[in-house]
Short mmCIF file of N, CA and C in Angstrom, two decimals:
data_model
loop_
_atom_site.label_atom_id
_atom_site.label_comp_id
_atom_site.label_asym_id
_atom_site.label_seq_id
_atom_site.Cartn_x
_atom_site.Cartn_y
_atom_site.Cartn_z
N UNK A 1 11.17 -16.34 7.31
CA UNK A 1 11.71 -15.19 6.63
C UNK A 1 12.17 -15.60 5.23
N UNK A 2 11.87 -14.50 4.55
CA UNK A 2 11.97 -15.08 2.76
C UNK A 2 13.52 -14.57 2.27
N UNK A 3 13.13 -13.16 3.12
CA UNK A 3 14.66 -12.12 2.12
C UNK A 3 13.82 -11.10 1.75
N UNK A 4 12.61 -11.24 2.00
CA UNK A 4 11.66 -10.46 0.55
C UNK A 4 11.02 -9.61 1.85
N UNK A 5 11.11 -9.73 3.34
CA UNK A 5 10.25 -9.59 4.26
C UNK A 5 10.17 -7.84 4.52
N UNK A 6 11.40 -7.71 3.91
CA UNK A 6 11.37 -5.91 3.82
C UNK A 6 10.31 -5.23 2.95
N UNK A 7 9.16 -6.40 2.86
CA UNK A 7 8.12 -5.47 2.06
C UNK A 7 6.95 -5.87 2.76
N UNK A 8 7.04 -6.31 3.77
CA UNK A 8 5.93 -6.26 4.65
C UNK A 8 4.67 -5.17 5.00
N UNK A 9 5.52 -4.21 5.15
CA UNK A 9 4.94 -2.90 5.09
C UNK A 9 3.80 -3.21 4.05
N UNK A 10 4.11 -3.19 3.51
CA UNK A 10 3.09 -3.39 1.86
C UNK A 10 2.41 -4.48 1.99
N UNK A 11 2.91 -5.48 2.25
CA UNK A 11 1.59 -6.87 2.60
C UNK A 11 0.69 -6.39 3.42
N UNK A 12 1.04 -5.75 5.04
CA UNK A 12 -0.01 -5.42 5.82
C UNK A 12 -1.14 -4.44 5.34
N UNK A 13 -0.24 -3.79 4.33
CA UNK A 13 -1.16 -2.76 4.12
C UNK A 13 -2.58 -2.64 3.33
N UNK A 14 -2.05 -3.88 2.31
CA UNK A 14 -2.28 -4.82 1.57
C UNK A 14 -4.25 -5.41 1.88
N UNK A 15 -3.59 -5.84 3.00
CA UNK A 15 -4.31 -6.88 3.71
C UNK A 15 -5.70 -6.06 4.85
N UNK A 16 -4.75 -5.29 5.15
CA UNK A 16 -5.54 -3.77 6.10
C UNK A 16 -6.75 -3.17 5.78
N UNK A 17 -6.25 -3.27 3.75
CA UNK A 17 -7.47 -2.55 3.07
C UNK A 17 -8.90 -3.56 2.82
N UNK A 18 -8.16 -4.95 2.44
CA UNK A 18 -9.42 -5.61 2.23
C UNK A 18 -10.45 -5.40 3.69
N UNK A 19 -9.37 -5.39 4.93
CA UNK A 19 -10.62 -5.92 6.10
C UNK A 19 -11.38 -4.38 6.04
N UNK A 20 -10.20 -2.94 5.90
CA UNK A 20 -11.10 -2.11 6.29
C UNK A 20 -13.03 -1.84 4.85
N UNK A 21 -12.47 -2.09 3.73
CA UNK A 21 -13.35 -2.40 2.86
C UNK A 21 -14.45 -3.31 2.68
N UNK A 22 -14.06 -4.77 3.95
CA UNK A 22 -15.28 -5.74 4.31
C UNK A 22 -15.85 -4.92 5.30
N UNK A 23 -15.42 -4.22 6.00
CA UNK A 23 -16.11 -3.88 7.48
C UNK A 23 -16.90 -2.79 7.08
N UNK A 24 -16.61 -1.78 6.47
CA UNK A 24 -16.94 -0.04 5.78
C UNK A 24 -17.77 -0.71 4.95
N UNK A 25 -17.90 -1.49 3.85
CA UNK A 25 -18.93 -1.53 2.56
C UNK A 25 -20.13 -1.46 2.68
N UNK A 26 -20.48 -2.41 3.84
CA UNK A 26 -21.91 -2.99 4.10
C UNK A 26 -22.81 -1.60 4.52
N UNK A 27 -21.97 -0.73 5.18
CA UNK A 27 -22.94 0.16 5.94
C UNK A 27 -22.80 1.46 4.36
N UNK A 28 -21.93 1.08 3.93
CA UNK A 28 -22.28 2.43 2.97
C UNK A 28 -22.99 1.54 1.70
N UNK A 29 -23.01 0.56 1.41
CA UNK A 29 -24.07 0.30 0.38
C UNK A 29 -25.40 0.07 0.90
N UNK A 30 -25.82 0.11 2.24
CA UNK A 30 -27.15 0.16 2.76
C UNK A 30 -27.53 1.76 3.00
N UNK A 31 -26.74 2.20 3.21
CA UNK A 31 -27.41 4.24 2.71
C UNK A 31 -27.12 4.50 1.43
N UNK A 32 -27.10 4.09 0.31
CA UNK A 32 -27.11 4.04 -0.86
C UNK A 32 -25.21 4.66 -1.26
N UNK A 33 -24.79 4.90 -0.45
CA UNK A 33 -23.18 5.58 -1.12
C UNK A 33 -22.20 4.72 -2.07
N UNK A 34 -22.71 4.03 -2.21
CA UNK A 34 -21.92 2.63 -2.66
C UNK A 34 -22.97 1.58 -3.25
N UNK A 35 -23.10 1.10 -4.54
CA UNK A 35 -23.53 0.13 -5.03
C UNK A 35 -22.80 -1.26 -4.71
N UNK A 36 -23.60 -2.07 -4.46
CA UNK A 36 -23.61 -3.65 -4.05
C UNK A 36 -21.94 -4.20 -4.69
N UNK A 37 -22.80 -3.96 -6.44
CA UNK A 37 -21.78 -4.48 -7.43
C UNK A 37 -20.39 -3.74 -7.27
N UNK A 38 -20.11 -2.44 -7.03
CA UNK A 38 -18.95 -1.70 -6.96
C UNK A 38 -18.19 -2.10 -5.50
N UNK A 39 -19.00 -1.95 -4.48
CA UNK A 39 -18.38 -2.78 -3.60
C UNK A 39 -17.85 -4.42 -3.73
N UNK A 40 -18.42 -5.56 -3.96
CA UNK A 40 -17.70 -6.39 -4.41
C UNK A 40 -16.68 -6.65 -5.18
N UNK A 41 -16.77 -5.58 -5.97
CA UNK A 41 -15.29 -5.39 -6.98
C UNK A 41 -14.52 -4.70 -6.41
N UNK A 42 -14.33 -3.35 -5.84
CA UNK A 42 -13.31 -3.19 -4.49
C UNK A 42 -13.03 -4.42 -4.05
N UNK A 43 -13.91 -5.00 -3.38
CA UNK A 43 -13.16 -5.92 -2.26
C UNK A 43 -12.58 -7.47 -3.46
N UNK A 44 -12.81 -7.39 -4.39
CA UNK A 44 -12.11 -8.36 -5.03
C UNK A 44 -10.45 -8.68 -5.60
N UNK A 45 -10.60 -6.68 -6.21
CA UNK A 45 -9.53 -6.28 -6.62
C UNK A 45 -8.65 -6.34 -5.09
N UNK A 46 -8.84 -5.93 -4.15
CA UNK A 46 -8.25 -5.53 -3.27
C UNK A 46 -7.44 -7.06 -2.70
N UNK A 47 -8.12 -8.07 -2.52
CA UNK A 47 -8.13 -8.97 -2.26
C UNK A 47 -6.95 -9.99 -2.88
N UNK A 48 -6.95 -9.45 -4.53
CA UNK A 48 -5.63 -9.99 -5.54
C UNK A 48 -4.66 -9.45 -4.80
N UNK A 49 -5.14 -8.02 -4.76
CA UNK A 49 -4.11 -7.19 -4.45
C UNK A 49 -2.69 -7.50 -2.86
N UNK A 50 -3.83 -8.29 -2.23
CA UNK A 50 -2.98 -8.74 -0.91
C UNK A 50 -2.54 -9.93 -1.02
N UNK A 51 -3.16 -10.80 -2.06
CA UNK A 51 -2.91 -11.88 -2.22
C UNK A 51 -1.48 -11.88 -3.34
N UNK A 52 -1.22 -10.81 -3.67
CA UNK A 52 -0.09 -10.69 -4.20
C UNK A 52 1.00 -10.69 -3.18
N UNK A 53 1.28 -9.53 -2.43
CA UNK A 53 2.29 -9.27 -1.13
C UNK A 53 2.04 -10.05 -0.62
N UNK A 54 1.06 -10.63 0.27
CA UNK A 54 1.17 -11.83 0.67
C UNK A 54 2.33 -13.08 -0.24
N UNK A 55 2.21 -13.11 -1.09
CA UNK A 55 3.16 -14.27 -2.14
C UNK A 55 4.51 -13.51 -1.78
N UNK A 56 4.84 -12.27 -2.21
CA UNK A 56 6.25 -11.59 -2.28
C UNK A 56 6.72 -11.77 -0.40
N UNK A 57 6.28 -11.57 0.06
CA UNK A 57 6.54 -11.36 1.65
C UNK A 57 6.74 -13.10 2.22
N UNK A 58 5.88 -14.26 1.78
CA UNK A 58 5.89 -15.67 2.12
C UNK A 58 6.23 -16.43 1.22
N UNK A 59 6.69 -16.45 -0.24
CA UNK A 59 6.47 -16.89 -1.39
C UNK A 59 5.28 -18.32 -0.85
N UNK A 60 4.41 -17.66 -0.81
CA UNK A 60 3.29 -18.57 -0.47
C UNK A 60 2.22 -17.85 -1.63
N UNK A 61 1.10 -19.20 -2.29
CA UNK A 61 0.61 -18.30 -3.24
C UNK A 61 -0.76 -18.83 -2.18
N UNK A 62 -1.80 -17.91 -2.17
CA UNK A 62 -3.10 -18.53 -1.75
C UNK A 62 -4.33 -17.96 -2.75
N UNK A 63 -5.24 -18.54 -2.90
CA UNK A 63 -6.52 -18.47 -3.65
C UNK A 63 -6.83 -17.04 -3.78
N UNK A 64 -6.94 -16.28 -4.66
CA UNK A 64 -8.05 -14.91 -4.63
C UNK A 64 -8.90 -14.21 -5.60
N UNK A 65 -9.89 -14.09 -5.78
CA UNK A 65 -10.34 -13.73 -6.85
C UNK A 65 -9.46 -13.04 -8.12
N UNK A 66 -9.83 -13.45 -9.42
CA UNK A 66 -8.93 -12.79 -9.96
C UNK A 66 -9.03 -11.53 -10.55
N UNK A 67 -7.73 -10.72 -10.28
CA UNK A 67 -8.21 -9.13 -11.09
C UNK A 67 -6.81 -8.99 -11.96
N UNK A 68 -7.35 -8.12 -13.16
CA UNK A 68 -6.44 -7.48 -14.38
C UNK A 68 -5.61 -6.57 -13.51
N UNK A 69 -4.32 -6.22 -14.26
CA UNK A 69 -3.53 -5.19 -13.73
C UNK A 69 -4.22 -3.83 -13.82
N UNK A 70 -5.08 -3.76 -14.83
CA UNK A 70 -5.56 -2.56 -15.04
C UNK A 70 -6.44 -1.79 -13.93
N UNK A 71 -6.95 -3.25 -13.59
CA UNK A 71 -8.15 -3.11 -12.20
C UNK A 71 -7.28 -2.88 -10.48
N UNK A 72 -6.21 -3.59 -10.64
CA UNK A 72 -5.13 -3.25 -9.79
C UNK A 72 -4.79 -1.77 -9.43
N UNK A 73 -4.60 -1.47 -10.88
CA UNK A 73 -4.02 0.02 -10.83
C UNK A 73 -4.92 1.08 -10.88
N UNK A 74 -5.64 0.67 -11.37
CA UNK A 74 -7.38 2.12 -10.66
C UNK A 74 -7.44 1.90 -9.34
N UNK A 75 -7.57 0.75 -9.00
CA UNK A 75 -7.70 0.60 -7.43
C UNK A 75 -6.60 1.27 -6.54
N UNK A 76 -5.29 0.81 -6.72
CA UNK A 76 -4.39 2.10 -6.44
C UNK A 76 -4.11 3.49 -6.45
N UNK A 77 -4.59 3.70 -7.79
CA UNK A 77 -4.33 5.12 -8.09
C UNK A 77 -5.62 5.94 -7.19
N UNK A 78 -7.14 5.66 -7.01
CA UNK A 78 -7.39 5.92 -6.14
C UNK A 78 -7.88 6.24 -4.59
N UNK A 79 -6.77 5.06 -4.30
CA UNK A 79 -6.47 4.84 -2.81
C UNK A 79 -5.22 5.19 -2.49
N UNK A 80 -4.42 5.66 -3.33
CA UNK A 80 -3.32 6.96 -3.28
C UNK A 80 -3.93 8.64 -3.42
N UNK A 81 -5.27 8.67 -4.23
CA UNK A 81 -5.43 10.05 -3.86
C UNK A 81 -6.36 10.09 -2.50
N UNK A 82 -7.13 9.22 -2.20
CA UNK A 82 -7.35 9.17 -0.82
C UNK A 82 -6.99 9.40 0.14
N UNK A 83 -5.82 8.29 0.61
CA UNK A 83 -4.75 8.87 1.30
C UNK A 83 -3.75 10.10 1.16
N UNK A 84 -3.83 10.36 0.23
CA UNK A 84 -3.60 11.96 0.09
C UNK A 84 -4.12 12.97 0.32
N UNK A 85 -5.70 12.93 0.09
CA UNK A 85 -6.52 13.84 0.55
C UNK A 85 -6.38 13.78 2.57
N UNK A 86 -6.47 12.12 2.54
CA UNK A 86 -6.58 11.73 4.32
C UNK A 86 -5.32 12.66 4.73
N UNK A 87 -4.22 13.04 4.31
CA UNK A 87 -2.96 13.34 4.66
C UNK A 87 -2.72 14.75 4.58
N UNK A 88 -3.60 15.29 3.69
CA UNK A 88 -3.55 16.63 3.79
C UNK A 88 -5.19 17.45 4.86
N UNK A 89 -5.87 16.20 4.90
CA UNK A 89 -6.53 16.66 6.24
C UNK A 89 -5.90 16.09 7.57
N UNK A 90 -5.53 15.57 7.66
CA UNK A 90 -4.19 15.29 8.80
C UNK A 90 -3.30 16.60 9.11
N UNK A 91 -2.89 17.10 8.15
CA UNK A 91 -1.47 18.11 8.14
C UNK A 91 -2.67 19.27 8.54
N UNK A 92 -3.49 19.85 8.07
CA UNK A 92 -4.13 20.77 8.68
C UNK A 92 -4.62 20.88 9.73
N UNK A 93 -5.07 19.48 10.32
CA UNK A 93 -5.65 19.53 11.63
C UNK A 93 -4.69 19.74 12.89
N UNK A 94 -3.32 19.15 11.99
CA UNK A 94 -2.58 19.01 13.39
C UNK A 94 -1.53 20.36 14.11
N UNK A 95 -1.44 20.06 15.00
CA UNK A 95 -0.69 21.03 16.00
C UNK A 95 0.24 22.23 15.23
N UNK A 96 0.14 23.01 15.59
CA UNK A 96 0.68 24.12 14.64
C UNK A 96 2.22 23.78 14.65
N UNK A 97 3.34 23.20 15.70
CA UNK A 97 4.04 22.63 15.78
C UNK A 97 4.87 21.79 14.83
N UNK A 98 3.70 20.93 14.54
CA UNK A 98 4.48 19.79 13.97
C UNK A 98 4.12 20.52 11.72
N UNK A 99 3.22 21.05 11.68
CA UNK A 99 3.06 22.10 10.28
C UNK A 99 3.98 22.80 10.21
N UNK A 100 4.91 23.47 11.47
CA UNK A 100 6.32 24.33 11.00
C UNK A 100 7.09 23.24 11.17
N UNK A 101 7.36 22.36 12.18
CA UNK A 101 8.49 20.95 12.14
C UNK A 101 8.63 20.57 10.01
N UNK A 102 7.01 20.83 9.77
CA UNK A 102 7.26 19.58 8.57
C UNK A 102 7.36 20.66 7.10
N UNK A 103 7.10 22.15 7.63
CA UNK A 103 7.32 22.47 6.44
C UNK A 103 8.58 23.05 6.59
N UNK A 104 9.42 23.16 7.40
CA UNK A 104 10.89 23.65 7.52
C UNK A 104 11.89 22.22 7.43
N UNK A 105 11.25 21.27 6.87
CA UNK A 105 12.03 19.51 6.28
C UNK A 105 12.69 18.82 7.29
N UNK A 106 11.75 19.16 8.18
CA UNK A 106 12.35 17.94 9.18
C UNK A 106 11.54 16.82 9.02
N UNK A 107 12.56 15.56 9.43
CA UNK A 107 12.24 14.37 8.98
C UNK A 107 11.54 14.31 9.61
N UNK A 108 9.88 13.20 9.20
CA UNK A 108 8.89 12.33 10.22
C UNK A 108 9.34 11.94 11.31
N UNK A 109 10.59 11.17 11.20
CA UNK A 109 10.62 10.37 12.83
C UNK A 109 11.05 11.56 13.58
N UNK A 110 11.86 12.51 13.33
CA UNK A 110 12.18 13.85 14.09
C UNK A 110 10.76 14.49 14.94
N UNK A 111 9.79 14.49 14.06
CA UNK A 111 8.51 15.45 14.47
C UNK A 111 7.69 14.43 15.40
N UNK A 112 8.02 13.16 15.05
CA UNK A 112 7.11 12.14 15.59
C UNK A 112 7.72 12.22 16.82
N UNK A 113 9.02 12.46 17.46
CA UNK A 113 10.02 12.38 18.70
C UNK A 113 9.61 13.30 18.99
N UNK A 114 10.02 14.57 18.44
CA UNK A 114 9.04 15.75 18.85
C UNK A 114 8.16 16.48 19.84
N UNK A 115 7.19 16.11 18.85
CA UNK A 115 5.66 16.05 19.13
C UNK A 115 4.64 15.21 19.43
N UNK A 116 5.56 14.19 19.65
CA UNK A 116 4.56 12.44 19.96
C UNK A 116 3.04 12.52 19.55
N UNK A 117 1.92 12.40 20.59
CA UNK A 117 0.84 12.01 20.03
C UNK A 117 0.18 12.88 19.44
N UNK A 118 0.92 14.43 19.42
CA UNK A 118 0.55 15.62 18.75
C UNK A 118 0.77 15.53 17.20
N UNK A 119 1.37 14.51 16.71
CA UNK A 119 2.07 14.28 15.39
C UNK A 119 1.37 13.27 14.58
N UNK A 120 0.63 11.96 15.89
CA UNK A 120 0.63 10.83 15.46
C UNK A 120 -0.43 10.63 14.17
N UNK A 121 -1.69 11.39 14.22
CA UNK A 121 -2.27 11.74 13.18
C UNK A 121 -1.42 12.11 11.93
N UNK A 122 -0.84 13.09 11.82
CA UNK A 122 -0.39 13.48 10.44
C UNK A 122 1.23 12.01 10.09
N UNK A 123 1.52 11.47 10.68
CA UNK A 123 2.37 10.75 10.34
C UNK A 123 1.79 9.50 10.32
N UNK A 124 0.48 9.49 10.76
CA UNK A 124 -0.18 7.95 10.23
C UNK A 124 -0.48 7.86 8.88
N UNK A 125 -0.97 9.22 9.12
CA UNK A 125 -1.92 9.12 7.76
C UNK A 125 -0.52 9.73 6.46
N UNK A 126 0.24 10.08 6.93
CA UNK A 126 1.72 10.40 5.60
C UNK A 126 2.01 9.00 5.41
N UNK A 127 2.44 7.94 6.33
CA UNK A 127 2.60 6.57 6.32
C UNK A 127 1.81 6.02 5.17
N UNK A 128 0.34 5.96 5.56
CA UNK A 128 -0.47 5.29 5.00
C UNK A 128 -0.07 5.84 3.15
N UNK A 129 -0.33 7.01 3.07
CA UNK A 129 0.03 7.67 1.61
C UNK A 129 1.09 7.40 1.04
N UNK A 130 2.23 7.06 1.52
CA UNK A 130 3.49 6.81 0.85
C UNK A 130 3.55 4.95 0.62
N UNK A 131 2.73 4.25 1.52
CA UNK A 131 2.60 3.00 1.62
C UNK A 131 1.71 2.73 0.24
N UNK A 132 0.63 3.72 0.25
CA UNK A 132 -0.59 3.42 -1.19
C UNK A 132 0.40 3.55 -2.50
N UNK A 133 1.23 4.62 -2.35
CA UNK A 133 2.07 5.44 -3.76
C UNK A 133 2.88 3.97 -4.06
N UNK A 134 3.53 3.62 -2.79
CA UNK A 134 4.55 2.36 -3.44
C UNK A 134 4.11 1.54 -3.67
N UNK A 135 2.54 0.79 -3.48
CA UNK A 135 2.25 0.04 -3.97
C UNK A 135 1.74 0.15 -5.31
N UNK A 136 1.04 1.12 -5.37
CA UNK A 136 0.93 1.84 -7.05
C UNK A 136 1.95 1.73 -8.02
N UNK A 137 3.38 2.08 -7.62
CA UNK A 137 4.21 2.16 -8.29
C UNK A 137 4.77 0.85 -8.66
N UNK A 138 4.96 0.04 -7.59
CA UNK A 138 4.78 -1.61 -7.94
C UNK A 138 4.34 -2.24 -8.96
N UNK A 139 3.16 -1.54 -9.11
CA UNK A 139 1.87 -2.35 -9.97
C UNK A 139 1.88 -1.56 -11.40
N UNK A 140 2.47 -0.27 -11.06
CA UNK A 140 2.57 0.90 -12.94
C UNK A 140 4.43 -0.29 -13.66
N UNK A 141 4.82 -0.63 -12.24
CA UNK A 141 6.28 -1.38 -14.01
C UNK A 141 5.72 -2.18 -14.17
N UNK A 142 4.43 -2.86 -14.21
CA UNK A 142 4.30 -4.20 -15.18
C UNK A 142 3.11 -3.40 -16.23
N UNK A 143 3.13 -2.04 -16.31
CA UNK A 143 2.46 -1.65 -17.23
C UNK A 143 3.01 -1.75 -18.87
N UNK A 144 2.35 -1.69 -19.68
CA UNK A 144 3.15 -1.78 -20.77
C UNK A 144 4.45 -0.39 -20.68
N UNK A 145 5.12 -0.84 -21.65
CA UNK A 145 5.90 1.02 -21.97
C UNK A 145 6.73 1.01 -20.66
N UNK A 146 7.08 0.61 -19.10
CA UNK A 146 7.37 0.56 -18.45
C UNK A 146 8.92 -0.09 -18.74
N UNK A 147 10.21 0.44 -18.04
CA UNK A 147 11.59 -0.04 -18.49
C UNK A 147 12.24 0.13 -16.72
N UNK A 148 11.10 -0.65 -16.16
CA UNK A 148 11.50 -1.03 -14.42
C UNK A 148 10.83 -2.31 -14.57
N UNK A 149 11.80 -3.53 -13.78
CA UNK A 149 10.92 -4.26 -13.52
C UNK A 149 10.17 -4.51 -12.20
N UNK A 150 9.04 -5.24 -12.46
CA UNK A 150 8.45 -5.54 -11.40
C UNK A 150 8.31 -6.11 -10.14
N UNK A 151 7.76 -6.56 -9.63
CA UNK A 151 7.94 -6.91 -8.27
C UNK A 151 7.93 -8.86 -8.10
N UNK A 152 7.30 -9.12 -9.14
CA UNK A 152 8.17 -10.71 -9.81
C UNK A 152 8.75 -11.05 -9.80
N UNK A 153 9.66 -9.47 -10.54
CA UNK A 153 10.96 -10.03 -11.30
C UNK A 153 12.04 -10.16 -10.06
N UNK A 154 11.90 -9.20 -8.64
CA UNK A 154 12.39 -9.33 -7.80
C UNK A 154 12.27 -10.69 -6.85
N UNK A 155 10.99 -10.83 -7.13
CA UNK A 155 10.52 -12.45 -6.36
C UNK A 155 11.33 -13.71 -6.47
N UNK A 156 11.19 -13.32 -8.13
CA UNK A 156 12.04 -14.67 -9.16
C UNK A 156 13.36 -14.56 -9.38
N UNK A 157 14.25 -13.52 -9.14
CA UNK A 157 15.71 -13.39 -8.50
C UNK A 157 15.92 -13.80 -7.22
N UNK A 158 14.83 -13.59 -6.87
CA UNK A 158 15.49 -14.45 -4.74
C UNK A 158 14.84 -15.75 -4.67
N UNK A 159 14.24 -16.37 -5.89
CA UNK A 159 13.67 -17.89 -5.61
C UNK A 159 15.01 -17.99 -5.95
N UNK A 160 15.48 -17.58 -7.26
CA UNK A 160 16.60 -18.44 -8.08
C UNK A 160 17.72 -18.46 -7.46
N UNK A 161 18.33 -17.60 -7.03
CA UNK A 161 19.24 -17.09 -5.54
C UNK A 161 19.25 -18.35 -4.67
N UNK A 162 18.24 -18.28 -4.19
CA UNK A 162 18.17 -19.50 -2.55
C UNK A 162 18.16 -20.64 -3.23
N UNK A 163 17.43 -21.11 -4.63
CA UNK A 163 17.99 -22.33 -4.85
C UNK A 163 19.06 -22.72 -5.60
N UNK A 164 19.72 -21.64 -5.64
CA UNK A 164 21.33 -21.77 -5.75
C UNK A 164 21.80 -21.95 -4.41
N UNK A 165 21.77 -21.33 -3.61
CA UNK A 165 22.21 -21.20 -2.33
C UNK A 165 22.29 -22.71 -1.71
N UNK A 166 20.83 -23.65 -1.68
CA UNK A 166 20.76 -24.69 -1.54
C UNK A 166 21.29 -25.85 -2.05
N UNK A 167 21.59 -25.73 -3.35
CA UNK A 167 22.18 -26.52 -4.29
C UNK A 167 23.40 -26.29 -3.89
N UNK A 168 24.23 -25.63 -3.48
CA UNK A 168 25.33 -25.38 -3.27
C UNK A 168 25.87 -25.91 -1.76
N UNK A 169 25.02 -25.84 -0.96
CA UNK A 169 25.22 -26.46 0.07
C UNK A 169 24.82 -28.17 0.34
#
């Protein structure tokens, strides 16, 4: 455990996308939906991309192709409208139930108690969307013009932290 482990969420998710993007590519660049080259760059960017949370979640750094922030943040931005689209075909499909539960503001875990596996669709896929947005948003403060810092800067406050902590003991 780092301190940092409360962002796990985001490593797995991280990590989720490269495998679902190795497994999905092959069959859609062999029916033409997907070029060779565009798929390898998904799975490259994606790949930094876990290999980042991975570091914040273990401060462990491991090997990954390298990608620009810029390439980071297209890749985010749309795999946040994805999962958005995934989330608003979720919310339509599901139980008429849990569409009045969620448009009268009751909380997810409320509707998920609820309506259990009647729910589990639209709260996977809300999960997944709010998981893409925060990682997006992660990756927009190290944009220029940005007056948040980043997810570094949080890294490199809890290295400096614990080796105070250690030094001290």
């Amino acid at each position: 455990m780092t301190g940092l482990d409360r962002y796990s969420t985001l490593a797995r998710e991280a990590a989720a996308a490269v495998e679902r993007r190795q497994a999905q590519y092959p069959a859609l660049v062999e029916r033409g939906k997907l070029s060779a080259d565009q798929a390898d760059a998904e799975v490259r960017v994606w790949r930094a991309i876990a290999s980042d949370w991975r570091w914040v979640v273990t401060l462990e750094r491991i090997d990954a192709p390298p990608a620009t922030l810029a390439e980071k943040v297209a890749a985010l931005e749309e795999s946040a409208r994805r999962a958005e689209r995934a989330m608003r075909r979720a919310f339509a499909q599901a139980d008429t139930g849990v569409r009045d539960a969620w448009q009268q503001d009751m909380a997810v875990a409320a509707i998920l108690d609820r309506y259990g596996d009647a729910a589990v669709s639209f709260v996977e896929a809300w999960d997944r969307y709010w998981t893409m947005a925060d990682l997006r948003d992660w990756y927009r403060r190290d944009l220029p013009g940005s007056d948040r810092p980043g997810i570094a800067h949080y890294v490199d406050a809890h290295v400096r932290a614990m080796r105070l902590q250690r030094a001290a003991a």
